[in-house]
PDB file of C-alpha atoms in Angstrom:
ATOM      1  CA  UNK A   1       0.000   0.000   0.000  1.00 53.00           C
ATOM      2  CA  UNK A   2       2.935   2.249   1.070  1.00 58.00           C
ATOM      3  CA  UNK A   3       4.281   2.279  -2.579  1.00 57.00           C
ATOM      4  CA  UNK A   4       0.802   2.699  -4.281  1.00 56.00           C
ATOM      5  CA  UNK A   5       0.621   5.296  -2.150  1.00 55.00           C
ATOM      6  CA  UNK A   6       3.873   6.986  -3.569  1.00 60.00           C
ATOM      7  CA  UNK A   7       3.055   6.865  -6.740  1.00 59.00           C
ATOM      8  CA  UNK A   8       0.970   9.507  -7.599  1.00 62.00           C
ATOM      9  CA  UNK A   9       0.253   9.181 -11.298  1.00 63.00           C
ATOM     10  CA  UNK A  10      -0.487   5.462 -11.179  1.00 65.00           C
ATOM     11  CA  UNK A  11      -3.769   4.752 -13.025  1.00 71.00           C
ATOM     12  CA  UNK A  12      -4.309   1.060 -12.084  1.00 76.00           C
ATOM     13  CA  UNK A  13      -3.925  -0.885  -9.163  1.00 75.00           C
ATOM     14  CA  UNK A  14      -4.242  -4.679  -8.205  1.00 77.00           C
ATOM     15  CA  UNK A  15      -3.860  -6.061  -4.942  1.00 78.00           C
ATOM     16  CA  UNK A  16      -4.017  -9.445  -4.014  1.00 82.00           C
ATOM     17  CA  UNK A  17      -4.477  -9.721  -0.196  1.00 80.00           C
ATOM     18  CA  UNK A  18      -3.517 -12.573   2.132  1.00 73.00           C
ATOM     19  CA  UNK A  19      -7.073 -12.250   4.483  1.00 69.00           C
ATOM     20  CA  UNK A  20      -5.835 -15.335   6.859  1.00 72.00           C
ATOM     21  CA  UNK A  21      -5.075 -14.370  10.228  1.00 77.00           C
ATOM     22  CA  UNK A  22      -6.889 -16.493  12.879  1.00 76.00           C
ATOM     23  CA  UNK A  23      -6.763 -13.647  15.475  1.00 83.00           C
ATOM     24  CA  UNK A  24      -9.914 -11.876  15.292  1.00 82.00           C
ATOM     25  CA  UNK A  25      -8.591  -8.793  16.612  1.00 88.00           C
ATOM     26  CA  UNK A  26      -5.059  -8.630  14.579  1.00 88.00           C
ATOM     27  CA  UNK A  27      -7.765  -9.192  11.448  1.00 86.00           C
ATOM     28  CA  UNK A  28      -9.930  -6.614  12.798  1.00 90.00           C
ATOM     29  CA  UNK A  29      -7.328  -4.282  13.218  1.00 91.00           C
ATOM     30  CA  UNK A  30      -5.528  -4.933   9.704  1.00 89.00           C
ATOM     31  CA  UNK A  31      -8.370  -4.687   7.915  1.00 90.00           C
ATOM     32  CA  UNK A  32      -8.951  -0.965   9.370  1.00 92.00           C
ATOM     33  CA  UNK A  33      -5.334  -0.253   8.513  1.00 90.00           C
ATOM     34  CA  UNK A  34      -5.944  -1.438   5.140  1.00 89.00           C
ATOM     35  CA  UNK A  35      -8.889   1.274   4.668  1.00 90.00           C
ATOM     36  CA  UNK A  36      -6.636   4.080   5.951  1.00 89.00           C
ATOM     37  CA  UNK A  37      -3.834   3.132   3.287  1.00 86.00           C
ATOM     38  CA  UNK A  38      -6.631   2.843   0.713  1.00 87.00           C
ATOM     39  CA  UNK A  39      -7.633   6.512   1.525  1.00 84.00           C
ATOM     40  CA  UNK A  40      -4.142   7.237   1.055  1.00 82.00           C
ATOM     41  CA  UNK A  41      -4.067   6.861  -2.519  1.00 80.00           C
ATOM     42  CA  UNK A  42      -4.525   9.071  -5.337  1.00 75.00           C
ATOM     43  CA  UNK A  43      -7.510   9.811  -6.710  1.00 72.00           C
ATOM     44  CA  UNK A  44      -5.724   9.606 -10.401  1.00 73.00           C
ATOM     45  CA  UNK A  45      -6.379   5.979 -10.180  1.00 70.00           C
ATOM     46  CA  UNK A  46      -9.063   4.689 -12.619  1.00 82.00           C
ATOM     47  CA  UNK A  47      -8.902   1.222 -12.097  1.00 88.00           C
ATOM     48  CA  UNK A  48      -8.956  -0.795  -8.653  1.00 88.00           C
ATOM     49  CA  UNK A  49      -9.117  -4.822  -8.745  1.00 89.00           C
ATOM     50  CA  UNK A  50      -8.419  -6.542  -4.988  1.00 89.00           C
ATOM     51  CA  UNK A  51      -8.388 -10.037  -4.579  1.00 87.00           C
ATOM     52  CA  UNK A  52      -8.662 -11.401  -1.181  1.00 84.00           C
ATOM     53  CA  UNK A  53      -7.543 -15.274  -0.054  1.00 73.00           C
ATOM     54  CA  UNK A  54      -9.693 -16.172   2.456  1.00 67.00           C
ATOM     55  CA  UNK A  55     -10.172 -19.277   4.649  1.00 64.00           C
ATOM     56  CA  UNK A  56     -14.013 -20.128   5.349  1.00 59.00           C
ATOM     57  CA  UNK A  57     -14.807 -20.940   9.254  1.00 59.00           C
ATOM     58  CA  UNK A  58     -18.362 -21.423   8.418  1.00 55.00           C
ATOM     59  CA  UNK A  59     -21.003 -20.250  10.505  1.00 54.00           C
ATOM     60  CA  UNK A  60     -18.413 -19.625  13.560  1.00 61.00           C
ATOM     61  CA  UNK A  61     -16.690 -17.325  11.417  1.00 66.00           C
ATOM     62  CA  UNK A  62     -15.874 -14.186  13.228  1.00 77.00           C
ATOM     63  CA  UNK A  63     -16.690 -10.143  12.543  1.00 85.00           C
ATOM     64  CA  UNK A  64     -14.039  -8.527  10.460  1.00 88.00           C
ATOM     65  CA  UNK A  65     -15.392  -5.523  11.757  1.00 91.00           C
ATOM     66  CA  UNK A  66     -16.294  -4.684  15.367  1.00 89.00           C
ATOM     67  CA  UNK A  67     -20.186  -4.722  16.296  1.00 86.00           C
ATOM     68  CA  UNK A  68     -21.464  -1.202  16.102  1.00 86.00           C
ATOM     69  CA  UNK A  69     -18.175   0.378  14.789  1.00 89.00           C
ATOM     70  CA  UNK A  70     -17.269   1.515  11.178  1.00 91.00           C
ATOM     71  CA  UNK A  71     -16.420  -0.251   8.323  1.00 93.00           C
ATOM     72  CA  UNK A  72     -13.227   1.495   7.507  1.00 93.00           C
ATOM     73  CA  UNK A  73     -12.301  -0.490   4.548  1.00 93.00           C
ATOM     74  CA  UNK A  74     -15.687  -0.079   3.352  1.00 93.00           C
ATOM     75  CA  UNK A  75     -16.064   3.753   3.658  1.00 92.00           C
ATOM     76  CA  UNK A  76     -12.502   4.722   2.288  1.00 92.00           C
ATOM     77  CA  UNK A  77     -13.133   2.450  -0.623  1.00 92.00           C
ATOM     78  CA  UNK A  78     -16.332   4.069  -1.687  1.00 93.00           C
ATOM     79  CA  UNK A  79     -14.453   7.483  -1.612  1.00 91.00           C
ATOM     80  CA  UNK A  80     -12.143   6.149  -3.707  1.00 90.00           C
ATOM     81  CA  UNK A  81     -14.663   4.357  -5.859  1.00 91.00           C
ATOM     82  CA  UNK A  82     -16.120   8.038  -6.967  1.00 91.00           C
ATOM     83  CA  UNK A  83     -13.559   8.819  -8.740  1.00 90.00           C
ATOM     84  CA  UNK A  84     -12.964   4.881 -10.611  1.00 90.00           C
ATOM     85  CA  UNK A  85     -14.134   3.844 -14.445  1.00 89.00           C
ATOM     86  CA  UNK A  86     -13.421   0.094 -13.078  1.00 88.00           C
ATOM     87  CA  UNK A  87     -13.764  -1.450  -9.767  1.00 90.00           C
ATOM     88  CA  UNK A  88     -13.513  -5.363  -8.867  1.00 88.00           C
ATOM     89  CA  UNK A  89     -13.175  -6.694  -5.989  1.00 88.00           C
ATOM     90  CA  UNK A  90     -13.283 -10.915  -5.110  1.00 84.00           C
ATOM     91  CA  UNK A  91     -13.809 -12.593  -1.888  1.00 80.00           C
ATOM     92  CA  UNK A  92     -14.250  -9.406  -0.898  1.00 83.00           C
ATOM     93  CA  UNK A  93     -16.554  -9.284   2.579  1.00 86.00           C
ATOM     94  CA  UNK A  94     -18.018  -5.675   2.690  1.00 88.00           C
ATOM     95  CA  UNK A  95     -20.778  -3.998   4.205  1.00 89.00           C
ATOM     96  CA  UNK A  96     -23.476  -1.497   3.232  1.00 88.00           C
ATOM     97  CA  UNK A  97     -20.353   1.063   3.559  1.00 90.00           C
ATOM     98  CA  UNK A  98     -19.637   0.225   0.303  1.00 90.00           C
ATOM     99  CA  UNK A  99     -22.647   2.294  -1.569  1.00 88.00           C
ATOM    100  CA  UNK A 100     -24.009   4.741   1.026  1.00 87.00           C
ATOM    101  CA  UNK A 101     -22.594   6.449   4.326  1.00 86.00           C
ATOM    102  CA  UNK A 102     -24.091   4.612   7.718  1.00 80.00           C
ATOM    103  CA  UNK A 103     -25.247   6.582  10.655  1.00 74.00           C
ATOM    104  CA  UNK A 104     -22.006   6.924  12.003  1.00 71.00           C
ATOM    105  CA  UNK A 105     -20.426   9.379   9.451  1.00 75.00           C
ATOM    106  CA  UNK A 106     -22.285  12.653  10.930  1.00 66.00           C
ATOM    107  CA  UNK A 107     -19.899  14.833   8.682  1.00 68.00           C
ATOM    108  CA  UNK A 108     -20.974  13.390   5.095  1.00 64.00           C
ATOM    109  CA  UNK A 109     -21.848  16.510   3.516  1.00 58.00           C
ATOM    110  CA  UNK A 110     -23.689  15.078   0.267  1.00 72.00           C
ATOM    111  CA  UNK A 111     -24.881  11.663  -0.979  1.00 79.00           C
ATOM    112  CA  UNK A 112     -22.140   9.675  -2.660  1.00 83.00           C
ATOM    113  CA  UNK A 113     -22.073   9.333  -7.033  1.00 87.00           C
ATOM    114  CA  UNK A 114     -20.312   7.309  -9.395  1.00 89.00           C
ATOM    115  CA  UNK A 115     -19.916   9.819 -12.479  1.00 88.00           C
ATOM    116  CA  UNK A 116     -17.192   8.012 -13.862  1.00 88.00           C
ATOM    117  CA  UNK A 117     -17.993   3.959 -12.914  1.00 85.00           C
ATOM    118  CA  UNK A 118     -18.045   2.181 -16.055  1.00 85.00           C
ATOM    119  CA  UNK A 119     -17.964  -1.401 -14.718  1.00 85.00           C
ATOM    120  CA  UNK A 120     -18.773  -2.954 -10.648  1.00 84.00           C
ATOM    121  CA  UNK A 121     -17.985  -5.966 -10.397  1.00 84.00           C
ATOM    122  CA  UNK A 122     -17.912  -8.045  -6.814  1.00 84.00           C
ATOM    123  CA  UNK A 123     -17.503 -11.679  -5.493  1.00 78.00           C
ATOM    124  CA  UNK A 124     -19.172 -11.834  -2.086  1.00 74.00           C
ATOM    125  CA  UNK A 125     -18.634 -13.775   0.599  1.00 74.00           C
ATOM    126  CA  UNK A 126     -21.143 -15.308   2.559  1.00 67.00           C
ATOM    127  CA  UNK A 127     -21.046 -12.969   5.104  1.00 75.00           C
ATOM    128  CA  UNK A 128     -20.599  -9.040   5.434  1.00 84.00           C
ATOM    129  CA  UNK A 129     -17.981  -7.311   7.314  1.00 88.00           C
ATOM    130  CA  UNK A 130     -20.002  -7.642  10.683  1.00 87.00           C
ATOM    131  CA  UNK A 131     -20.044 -11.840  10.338  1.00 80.00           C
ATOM    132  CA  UNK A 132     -23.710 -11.782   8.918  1.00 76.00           C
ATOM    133  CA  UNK A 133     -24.997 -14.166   6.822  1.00 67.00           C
ATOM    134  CA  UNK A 134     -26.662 -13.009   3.770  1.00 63.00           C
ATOM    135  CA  UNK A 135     -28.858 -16.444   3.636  1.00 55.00           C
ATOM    136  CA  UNK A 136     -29.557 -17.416   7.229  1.00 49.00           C
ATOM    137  CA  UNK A 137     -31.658 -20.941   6.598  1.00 49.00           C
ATOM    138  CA  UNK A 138     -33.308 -22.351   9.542  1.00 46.00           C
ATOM    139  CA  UNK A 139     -32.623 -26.076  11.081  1.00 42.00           C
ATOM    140  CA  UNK A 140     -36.274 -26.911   9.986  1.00 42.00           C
ATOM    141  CA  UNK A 141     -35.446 -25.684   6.124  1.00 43.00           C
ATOM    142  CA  UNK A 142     -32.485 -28.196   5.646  1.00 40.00           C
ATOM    143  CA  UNK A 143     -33.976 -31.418   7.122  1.00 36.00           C
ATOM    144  CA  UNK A 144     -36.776 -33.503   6.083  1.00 35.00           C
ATOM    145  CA  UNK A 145     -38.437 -35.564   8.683  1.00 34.00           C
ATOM    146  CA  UNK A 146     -35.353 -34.294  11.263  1.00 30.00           C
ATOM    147  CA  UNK A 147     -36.122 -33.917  15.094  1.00 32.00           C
ATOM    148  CA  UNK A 148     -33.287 -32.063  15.362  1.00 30.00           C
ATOM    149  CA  UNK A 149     -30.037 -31.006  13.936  1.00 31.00           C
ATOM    150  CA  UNK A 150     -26.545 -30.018  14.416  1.00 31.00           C
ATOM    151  CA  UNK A 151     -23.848 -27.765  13.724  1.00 29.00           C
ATOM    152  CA  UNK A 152     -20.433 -29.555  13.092  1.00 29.00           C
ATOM    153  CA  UNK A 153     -17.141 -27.435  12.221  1.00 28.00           C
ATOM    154  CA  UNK A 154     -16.382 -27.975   8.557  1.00 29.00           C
ATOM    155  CA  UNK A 155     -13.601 -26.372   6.363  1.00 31.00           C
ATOM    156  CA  UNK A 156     -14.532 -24.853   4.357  1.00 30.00           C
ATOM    157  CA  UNK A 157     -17.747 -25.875   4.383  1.00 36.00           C
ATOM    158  CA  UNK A 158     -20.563 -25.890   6.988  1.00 42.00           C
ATOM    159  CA  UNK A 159     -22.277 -29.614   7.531  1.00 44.00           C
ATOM    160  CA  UNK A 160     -25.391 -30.096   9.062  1.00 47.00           C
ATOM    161  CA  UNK A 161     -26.349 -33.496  10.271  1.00 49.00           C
ATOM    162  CA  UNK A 162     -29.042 -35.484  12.056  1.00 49.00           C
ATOM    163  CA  UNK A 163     -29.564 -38.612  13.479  1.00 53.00           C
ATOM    164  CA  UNK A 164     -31.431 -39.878  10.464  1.00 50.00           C
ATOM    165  CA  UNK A 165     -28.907 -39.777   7.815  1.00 51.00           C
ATOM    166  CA  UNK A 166     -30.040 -36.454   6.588  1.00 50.00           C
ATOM    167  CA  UNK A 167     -27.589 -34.177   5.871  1.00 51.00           C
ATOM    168  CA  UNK A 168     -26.504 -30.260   4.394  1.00 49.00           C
ATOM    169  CA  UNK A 169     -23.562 -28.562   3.595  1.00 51.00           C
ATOM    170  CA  UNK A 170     -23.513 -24.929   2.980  1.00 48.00           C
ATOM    171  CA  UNK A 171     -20.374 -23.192   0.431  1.00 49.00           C
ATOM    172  CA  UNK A 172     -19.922 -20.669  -1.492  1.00 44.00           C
ATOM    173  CA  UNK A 173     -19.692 -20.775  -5.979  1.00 43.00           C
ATOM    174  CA  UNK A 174     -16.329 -20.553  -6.851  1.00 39.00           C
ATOM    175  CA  UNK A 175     -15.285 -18.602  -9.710  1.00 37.00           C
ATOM    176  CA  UNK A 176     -14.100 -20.131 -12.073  1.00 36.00           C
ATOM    177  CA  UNK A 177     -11.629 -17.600 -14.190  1.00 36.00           C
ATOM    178  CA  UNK A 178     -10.333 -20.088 -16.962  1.00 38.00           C
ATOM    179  CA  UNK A 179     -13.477 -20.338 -19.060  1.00 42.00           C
ATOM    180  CA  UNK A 180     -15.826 -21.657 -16.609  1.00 43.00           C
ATOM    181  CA  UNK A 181     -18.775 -20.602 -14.927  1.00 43.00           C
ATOM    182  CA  UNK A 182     -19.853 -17.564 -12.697  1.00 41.00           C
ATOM    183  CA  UNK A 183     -21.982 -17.401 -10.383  1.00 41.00           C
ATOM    184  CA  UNK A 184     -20.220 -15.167  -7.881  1.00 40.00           C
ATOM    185  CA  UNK A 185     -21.755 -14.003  -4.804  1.00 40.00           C
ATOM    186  CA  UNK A 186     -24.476 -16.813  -4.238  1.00 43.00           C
ATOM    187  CA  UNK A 187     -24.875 -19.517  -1.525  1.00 45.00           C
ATOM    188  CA  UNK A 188     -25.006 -22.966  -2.297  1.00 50.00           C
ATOM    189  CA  UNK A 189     -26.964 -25.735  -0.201  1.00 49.00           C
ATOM    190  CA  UNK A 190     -26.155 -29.544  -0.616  1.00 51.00           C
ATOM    191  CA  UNK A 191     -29.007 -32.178   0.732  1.00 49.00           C
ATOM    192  CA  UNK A 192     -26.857 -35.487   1.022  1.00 50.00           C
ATOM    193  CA  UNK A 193     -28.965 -38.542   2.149  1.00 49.00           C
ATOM    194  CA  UNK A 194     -28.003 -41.915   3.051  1.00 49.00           C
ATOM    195  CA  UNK A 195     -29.015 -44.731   2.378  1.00 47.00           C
ATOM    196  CA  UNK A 196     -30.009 -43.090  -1.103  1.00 47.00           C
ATOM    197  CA  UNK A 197     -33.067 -42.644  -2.181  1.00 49.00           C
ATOM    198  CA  UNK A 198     -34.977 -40.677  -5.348  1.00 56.00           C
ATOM    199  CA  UNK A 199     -36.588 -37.164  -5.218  1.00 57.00           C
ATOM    200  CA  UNK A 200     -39.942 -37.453  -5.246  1.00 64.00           C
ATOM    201  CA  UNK A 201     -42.150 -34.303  -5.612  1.00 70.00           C
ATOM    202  CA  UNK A 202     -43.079 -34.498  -1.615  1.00 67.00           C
ATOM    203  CA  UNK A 203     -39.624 -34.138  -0.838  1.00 59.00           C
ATOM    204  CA  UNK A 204     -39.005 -31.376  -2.823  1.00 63.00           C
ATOM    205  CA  UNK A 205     -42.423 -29.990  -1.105  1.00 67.00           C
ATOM    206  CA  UNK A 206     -41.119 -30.205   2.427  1.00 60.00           C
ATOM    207  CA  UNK A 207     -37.437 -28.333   1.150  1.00 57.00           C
ATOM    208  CA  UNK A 208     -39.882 -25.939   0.443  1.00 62.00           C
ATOM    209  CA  UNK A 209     -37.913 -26.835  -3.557  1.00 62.00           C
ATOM    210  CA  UNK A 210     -39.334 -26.779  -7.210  1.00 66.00           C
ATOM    211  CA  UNK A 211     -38.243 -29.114  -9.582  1.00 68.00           C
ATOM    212  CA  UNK A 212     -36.710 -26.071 -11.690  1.00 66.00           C
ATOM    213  CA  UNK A 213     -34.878 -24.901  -8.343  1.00 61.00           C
ATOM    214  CA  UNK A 214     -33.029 -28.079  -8.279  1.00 58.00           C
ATOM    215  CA  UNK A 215     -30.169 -29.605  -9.939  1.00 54.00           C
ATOM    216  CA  UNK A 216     -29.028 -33.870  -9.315  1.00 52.00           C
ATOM    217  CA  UNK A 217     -24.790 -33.468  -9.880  1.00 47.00           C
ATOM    218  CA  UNK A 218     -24.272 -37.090  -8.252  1.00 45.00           C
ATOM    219  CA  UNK A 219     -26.055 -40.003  -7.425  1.00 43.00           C
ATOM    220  CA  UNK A 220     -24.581 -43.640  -6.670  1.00 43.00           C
ATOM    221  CA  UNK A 221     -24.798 -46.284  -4.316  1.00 40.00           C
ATOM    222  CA  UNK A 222     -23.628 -49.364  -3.326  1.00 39.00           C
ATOM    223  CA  UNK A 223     -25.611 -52.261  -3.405  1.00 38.00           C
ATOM    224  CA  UNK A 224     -23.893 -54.792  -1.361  1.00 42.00           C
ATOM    225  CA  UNK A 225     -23.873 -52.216   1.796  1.00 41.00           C
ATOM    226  CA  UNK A 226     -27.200 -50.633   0.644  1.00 39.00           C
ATOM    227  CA  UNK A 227     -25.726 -47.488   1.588  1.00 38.00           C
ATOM    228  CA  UNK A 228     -25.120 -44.423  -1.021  1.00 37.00           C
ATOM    229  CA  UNK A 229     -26.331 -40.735  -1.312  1.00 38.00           C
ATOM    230  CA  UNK A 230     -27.497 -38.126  -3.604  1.00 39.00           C
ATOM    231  CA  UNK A 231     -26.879 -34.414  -3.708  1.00 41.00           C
ATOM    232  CA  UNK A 232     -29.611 -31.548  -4.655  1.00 43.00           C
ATOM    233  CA  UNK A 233     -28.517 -28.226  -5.439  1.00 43.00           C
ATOM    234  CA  UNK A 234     -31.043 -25.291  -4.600  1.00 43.00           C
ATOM    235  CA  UNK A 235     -29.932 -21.217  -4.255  1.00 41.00           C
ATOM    236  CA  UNK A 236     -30.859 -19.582  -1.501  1.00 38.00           C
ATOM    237  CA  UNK A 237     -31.929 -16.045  -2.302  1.00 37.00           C
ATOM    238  CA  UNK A 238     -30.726 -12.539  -0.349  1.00 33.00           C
ATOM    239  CA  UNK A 239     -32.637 -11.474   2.274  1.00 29.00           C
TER     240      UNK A 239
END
């Protein structure tokens, strides 16, 4: 940051940024240092693409910003963003900040624009800066017939599991840069059931499914053990 910083007529910029640390607060804090250095640089840029490598901790997965305080990345980003042709961000996790100024910036003198924004493009993560889900399915959506279920640690994906061989797993699309396909920013769930058995339209009807909602990507079995499984694919909308 220190050297985009320095130089002043740069027109592009491309981070890739290693967003790994395990201590919540060292991640809260460089995170907030990140969004002072991004208000640090010039506003002669016209194109800003930030990559972030992220590791998943599924639904224990920690703030990246404080409860109640502001989204510094967020808020220095969309300054910056007023001035861009071309901004892309991926894996990025970002909060309303982003597109309009929160409660908390009392000195905002005018609402934000984007005269010069030509292309937006972002890869969400599953959750925004304050560790909120953007699809927050219920036990009673996932399982069919379940008394109960629970949450299991699962990297990176979540699992859900019952007693009855029902089971869920919640991840993210990938994107897929080399010709494949995008479908960045949306939540995927996976119904795995064993033994297997077929869909059948009042399974779909206690998912809460349609037929067109749902995509079979694998189904086998093994006859000797009688055991097996199939996976659904449904998207969850945004709330």
């Amino acid at each position: 940051m220190t050297i985009i910083e320095s130089l002043t007529h740069l027109t592009d910029a491309k981070l890739i940024l290693n967003d790994e640390i395990e201590d919540p607060e060292l991640r809260r804090r460089w995170r907030e240092d990140l969004g002072h250095g991004i208000s640090q640089i010039s506003i002669t840029r016209r194109d800003f693409y930030a990559r972030f490598t992220d590791r998943s901790h599924g639904f224990d997965e920690l703030p990246a910003v404080a409860p109640g305080g502001p989204d510094t990345f967020c808020i220095n980003l969309r300054t910056l963003s007023t001035h861009l042709r071309h901004l892309h961000l991926e894996q990025a996790r970002i909060s309303a900040a982003l597109f309009w100024p929160g409660a908390d910036e009392k000195k905002q003198a005018s609402v934000p624009s984007w005269p010069h924004l030509e292309t937006l493009l972002i890869q969400l993560e599953p959750v925004d800066s304050y560790g909120r889900f953007y699809a927050d399915p219920t036990p009673e959506e996932v399982a069919y017939n379940a008394s109960h279920n629970e949450l299991r640690p699962w990297d990176p994906i979540e699992h859900r599991e019952d007693d009855t061989g029902f089971a869920a797993k919640l991840e993210l699309y990938e994107n897929h840069v080399n010709g494949g396909k995008r479908k960045d920013g949306r939540l995927r769930w996976s119904w795995y059931i064993t033994p297997a058995m077929r869909l059948a339209d009042d399974l779909l009807e206690a998912w809460g499914l349609q037929w067109d909602e749902v995509e079979i990507w694998e189904e086998e079995g093994d006859r000797e053990e009688d055991n097996g499984l199939w996976t659904a694919e449904a998207l969850i909308p945004w709330r």
